[in-house]
Short mmCIF file of C-alpha atoms in Angstrom, two decimals:
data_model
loop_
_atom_site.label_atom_id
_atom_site.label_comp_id
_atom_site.label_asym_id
_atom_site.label_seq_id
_atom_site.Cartn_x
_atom_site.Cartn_y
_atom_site.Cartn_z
CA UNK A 30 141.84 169.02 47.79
CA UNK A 31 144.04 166.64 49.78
CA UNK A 32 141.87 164.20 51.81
CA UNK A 33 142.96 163.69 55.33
CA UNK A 34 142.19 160.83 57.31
CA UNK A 35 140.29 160.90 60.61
CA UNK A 36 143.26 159.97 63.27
CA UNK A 37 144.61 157.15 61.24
CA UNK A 38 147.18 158.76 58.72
CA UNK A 39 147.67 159.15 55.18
CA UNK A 40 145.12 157.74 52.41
CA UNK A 41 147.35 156.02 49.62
CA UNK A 42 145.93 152.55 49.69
CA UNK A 43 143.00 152.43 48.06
CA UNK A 44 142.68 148.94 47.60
CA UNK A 45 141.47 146.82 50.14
CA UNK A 46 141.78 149.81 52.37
CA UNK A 47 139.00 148.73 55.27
CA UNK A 48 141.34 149.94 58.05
CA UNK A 49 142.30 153.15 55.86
CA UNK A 50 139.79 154.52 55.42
CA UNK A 51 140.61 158.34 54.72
CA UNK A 52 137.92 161.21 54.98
CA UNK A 53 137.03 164.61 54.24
CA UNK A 54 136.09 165.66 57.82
CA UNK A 55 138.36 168.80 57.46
CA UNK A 56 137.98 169.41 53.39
CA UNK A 57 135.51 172.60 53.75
CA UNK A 58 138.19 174.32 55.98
CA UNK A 59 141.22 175.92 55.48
CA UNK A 60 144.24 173.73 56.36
CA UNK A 61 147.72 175.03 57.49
CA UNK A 62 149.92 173.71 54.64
CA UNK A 63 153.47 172.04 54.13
CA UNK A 64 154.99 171.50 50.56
CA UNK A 65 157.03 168.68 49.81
CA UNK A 66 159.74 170.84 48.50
CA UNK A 67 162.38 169.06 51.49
CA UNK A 68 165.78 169.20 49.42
CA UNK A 69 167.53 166.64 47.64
CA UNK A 70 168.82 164.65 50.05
CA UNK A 71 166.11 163.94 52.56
CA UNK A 72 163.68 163.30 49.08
CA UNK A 73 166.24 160.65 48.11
CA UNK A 74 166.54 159.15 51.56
CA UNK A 75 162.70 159.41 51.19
CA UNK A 76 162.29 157.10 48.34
CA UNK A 77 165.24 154.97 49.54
CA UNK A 78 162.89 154.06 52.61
CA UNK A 79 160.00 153.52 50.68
CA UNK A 80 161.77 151.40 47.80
CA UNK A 81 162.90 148.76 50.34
CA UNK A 82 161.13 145.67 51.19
CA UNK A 83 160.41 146.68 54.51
CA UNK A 84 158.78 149.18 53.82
CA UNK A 85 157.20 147.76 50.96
CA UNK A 86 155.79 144.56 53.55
CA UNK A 87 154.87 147.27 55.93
CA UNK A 88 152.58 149.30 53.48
CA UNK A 89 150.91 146.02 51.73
CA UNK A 90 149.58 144.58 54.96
CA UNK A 91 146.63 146.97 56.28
CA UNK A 92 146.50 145.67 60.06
CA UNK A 93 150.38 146.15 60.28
CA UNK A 94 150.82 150.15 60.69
CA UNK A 95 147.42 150.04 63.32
CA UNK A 96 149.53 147.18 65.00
CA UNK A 97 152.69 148.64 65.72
CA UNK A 98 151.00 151.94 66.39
CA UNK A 99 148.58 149.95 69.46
CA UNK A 100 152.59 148.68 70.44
CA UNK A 101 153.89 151.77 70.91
CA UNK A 102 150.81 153.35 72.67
CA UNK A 103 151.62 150.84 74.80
CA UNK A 104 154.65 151.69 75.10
CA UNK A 105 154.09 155.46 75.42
CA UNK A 106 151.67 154.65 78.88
CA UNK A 107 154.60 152.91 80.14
CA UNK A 108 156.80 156.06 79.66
CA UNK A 109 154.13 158.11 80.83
CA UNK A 110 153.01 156.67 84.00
CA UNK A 111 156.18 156.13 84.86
CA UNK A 112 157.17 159.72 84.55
CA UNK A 113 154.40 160.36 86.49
CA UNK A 114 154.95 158.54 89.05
CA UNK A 115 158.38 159.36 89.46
CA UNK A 116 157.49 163.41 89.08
CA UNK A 117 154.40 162.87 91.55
CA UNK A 118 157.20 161.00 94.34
CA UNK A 119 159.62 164.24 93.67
CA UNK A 120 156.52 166.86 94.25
CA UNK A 121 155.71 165.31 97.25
CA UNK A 122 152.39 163.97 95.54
CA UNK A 123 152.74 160.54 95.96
CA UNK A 124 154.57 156.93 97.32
CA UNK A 125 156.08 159.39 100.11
CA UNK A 126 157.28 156.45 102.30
CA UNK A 127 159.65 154.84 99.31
CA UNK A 128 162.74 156.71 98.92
CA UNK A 129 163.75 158.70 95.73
CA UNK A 130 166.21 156.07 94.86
CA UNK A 131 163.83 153.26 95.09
CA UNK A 132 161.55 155.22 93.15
CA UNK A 133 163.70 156.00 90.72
CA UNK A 134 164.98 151.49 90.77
CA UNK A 135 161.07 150.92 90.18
CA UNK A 136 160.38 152.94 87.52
CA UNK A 137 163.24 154.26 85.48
CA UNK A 138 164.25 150.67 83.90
CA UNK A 139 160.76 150.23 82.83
CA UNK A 140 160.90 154.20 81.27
CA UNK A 141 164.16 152.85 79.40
CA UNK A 142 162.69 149.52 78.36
CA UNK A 143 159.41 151.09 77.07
CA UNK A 144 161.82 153.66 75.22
CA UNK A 145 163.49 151.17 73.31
CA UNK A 146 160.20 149.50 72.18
CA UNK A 147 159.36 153.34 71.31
CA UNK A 148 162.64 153.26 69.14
CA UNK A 149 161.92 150.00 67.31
CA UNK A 150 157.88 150.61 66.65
CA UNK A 151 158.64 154.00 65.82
CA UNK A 152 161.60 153.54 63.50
CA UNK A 153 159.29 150.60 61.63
CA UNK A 154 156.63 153.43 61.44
CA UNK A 155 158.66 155.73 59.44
CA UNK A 156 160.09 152.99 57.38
CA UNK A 157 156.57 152.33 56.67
CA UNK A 158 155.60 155.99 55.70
CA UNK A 159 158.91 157.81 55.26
CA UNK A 160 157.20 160.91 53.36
CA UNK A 161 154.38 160.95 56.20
CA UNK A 162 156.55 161.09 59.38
CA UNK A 163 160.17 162.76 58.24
CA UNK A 164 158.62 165.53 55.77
CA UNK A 165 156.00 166.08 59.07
CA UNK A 166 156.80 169.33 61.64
CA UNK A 167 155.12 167.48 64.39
CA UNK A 168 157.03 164.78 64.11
CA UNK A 169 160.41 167.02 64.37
CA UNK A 170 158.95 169.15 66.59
CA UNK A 171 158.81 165.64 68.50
CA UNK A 172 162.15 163.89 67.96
CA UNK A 173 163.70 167.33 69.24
CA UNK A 174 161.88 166.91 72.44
CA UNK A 175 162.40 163.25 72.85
CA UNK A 176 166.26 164.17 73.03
CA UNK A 177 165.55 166.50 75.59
CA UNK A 178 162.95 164.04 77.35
CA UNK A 179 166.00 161.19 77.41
CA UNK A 180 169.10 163.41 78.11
CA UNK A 181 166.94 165.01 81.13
CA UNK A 182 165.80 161.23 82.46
CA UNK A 183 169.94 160.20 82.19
CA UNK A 184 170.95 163.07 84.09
CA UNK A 185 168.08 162.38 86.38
CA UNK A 186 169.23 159.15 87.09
CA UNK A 187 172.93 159.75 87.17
CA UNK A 188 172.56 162.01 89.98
CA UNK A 189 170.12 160.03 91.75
CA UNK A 190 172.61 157.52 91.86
CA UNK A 191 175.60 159.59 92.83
CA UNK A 192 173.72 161.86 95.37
CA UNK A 193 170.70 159.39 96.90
CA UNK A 194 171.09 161.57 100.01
CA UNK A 195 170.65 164.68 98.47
CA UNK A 196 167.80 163.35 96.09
CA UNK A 197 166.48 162.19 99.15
CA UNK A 198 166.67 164.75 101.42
CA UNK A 199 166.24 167.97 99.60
CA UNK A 200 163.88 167.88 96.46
CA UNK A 201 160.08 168.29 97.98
CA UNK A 202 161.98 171.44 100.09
CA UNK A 203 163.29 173.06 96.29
CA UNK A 204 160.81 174.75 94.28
CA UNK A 205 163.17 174.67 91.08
CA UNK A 206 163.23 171.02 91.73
CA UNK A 207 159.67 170.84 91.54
CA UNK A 208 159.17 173.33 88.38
CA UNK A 209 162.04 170.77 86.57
CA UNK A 210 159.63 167.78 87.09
CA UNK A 211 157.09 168.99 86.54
CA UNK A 212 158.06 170.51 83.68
CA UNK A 213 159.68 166.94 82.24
CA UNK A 214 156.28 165.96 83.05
CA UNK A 215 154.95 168.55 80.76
CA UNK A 216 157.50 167.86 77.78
CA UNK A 217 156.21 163.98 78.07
CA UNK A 218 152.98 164.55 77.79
CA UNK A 219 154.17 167.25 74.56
CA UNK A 220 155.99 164.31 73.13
CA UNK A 221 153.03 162.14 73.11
CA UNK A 222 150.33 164.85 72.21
CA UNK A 223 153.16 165.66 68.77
CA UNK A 224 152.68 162.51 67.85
CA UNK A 225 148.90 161.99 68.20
CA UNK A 226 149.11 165.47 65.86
CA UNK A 227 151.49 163.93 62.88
CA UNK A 228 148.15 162.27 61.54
CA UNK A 229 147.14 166.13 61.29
CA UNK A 230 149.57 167.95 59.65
CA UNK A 231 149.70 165.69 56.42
CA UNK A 232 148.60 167.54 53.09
CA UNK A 233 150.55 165.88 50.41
CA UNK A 234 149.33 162.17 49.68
CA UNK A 235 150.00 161.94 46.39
CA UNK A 236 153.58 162.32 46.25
CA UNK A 237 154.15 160.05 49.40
CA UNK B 22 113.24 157.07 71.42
CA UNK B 23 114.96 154.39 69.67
CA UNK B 24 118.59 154.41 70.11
CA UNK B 25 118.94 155.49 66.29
CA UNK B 26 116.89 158.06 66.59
CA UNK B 27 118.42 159.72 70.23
CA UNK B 28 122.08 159.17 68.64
CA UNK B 29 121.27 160.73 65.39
CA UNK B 30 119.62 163.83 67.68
CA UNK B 31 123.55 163.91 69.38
CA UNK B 32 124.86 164.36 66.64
CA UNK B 33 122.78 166.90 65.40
CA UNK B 34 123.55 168.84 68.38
CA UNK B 35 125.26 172.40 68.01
CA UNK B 36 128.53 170.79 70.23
CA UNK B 37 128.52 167.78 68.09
CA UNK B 38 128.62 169.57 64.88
CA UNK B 39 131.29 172.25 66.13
CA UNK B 40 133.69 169.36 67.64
CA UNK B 41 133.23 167.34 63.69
CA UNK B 42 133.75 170.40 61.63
CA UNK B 43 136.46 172.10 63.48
CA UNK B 44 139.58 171.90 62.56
CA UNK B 45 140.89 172.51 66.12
CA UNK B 46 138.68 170.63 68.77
CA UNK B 47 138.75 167.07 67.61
CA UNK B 48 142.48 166.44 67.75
CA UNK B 49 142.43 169.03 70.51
CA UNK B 50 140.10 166.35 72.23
CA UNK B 51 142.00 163.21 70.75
CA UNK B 52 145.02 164.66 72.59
CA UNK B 53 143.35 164.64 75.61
CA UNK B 54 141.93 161.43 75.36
CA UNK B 55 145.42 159.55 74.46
CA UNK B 56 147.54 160.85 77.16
CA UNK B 57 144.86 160.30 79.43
CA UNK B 58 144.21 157.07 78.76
CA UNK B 59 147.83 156.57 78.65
CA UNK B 60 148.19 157.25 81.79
CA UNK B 61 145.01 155.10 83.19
CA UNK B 62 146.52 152.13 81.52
CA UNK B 63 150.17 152.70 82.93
CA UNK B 64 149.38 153.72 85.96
CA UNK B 65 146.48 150.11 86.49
CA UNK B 66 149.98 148.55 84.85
CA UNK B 67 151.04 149.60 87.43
CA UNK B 68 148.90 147.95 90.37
CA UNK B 69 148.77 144.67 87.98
CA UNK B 70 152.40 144.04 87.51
CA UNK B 71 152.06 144.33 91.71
CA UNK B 72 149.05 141.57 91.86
CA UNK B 73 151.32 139.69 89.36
CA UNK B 74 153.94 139.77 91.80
CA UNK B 75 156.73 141.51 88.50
CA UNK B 76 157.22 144.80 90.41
CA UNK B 77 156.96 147.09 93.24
CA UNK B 78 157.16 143.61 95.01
CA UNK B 79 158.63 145.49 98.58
CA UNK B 80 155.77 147.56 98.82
CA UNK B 81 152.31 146.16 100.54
CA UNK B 82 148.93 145.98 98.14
CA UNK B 83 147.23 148.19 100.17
CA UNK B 84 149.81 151.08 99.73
CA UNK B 85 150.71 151.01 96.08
CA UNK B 86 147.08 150.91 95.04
CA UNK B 87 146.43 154.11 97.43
CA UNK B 88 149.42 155.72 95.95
CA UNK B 89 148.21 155.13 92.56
CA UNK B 90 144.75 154.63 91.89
CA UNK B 91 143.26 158.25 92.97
CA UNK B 92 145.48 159.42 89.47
CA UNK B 93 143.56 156.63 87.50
CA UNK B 94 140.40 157.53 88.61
CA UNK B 95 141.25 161.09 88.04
CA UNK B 96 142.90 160.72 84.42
CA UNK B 97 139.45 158.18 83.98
CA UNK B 98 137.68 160.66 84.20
CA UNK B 99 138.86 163.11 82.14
CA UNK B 100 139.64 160.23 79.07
CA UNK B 101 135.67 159.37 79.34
CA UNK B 102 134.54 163.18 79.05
CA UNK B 103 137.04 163.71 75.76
CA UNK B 104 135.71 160.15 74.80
CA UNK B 105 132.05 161.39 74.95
CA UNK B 106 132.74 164.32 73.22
CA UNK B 107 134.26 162.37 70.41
CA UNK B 108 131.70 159.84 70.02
CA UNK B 109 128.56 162.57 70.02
CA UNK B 110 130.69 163.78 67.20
CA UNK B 111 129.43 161.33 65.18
CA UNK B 112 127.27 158.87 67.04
CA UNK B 113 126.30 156.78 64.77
CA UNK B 114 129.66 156.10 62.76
CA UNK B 115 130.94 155.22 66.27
CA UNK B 116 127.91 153.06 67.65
CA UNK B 117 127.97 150.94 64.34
CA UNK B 118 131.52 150.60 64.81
CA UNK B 119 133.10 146.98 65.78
CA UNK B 120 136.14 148.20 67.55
CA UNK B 121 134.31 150.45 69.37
CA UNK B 122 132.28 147.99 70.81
CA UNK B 123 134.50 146.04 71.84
CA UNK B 124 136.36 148.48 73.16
CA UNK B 125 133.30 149.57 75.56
CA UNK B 126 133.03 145.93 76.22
CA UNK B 127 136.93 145.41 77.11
CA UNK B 128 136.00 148.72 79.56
CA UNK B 129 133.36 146.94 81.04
CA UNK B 130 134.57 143.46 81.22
CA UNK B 131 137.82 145.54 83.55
CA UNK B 132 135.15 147.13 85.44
CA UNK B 133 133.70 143.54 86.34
CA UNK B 134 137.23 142.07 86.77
CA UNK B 135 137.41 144.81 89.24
CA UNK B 136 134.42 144.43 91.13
CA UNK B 137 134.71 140.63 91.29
CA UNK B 138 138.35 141.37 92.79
CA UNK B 139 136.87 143.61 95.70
CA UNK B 140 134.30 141.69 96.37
CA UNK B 141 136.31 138.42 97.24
CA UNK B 142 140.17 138.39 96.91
CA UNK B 143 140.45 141.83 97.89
CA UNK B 144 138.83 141.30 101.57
CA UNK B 145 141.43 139.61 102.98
CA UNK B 146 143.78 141.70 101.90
CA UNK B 147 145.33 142.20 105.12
CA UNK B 148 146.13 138.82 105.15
CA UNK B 149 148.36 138.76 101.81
CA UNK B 150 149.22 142.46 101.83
CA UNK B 151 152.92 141.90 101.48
CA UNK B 152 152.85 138.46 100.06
CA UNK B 153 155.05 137.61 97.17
CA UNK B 154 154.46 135.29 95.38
CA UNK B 155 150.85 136.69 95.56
CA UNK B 156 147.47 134.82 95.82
CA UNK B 157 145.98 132.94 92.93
CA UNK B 158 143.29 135.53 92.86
CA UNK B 159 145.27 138.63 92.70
CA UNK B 160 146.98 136.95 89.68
CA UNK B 161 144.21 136.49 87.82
CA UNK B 162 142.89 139.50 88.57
CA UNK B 163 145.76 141.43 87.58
CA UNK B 164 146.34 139.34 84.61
CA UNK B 165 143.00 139.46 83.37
CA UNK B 166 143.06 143.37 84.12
CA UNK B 167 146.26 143.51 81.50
CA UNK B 168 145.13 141.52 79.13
CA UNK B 169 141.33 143.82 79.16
CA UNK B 170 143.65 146.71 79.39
CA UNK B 171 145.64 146.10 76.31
CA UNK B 172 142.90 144.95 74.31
CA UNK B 173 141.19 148.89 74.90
CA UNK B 174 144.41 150.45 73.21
CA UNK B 175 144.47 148.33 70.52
CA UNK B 176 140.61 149.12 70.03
CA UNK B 177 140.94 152.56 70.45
CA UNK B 178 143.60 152.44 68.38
CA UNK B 179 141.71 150.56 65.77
CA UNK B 180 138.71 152.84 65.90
CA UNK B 181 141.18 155.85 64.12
CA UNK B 182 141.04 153.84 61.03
CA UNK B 183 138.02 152.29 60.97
CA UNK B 184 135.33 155.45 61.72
CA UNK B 185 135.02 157.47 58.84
#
């Protein structure tokens, strides 16, 4: 029986493994299950990850993965909040007396900012545990909805920028306005709950 | 009751022992508990950065923090209940835990920060409403409130692979 760590990921360090600590909280119960079996070529770009030195520093130093996973948390309330905010001004919710546009100037940078801090913590994270993230359905299930997440945020702001008056005229008046927010809302707070659930949908340690 | 002995009767409580053997509720309630506090800490980022003087620099104090502060108090609340539920999960793993204390400490030491804030800088607002640069004490207020702030995640964070 695979063990399967509390919230923290994958058990495969057994020494010195104090921040690793795996357990059997789920062991008695009867797991949904993903083989290995991936194909050839995203295997080989498996072990390609894991052989490099990167990856290698990454997996030797315990405090690292918690580190960059605290980062990108970080990073992820940025995104959030900002969302949020930005959905809340365009439902009529909140910051009613700043215009859409200068909503959009406060927070969008800072969603864009925090995304490429996402990119760079999250790319060392895979590096780190190739087998754990790629080979993982909630982390696909993820990066398929961060491409949404993004390409609806650029449109957002594209037309914001073309059509301020319309942005700030019309949107609390539209209710298809208000389900698109709110459902970009919803797909951000998806994003974030996918990748809280990677560290549950890992079965196979052994061969990672 | 010692504490030992009330947290061990926690966890032997029928919730307790559902939300640790289920293979549903405890990420269910991690879930929860991540994008709320998520958007607590983005959202006091927020009202920081504006102490700081970084951002939302046009808009007065007063206003931002009215805008945004009801939502932290509201996503607050709901992080604490999935946090509670958690922790009676297994009380005593968490209790004996060092990142969860300091974690509950960080919490606390914001709370202060925040009460200390209300109680003197944040009087005479009125008076530095729209002020940028702002006041030495909204600085360090907001800083402080940050720095507390960051230090939960990185707790909470730390907790996941430290509690068996």
């Amino acid at each position: 029986m695979p063990v399967r760590s509390a919230s923290g990921g994958p058990k495969k360090r057994p020494k010195n493994a104090a921040c690793r600590q795996g357990t059997a909280r789920f062991d008695a119960y009867d797991l949904p299950r993903r083989t290995s079996d991936t194909g050839p070529v995203l295997n080989r770009f498996i072990s390609l990850l894991a052989g490099t030195d990167l990856s290698q520093a990454i997996q030797n130093y315990e405090w690292i993965i918690p580190t960059i996973q605290s980062i990108h948390i970080l990073a992820v309330s940025i995104v959030l909040s900002s969302v949020a905010m930005v959905v809340l001004r365009l439902m009529g919710k909140a910051g009613l007396r700043t215009s859409i546009a200068d909503t959009v100037k406060r927070y969008v940078p800072w969603i864009w900012g925090a995304i490429v801090v996402l990119a760079i913590t999250g790319t060392l994270l895979v590096i780190g545990e190739p087998k754990r993230e790629l080979t993982n359905a909630a982390f696909q299930l993820k990066m398929v909805m961060v491409l949404v997440g993004v390409a609806i945020i650029a449109a957002f702001q594209i037309s914001v920028g073309r059509h301020p008056e319309f942005w700030n005229k019309t949107p609390e008046h539209r209710a298809g306005l208000k389900l698109i927010a709110v459902g970009t809302l919803v797909l951000f707070i998806a994003i974030a709950v996918a990748g809280r659930w990677i560290a549950y949908m890992i079965v196979d340690y052994a061969a990672a | 009751m010692s504490i030992d002995a009330i947290l061990e009767a926690i966890y032997n409580w029928p919730i307790s022992a559902a939300i640790r053997t289920d293979y549903f509720w405890f990420p269910f309630l991690e879930s929860v508990h991540v994008v709320c506090i998520c958007l607590v800490v983005g959202s006091i980022f927020v009202v920081d950065l504006r102490l700081l003087g970084i951002t939302s620099n046009k808009k007065p104090v007063t206003e931002l923090a009215k805008e945004v502060l009801p939502w932290t108090w509201g996503t607050f609340v709901i992080a604490v209940i999935a946090g509670t539920l958690m922790f009676m999960s297994k009380t005593t793993n968490y209790y004996a835990d060092d990142f969860f204390r300091y974690k509950m400490v960080l919490i606390v030491l914001a709370g202060v920060n925040m009460a200390v804030f209300h109680l003197f800088t944040y009087r005479s607002v009125e008076k530095w409403d729209r002020d940028v640069p702002t006041l030495l004490g909204a600085k360090l207020a907001g800083g402080f409130s940050l720095l507390c702030w960051i230090g939960v995640v990185f707790c909470g964070r730390w907790i996941g692979f430290t509690v068996i």
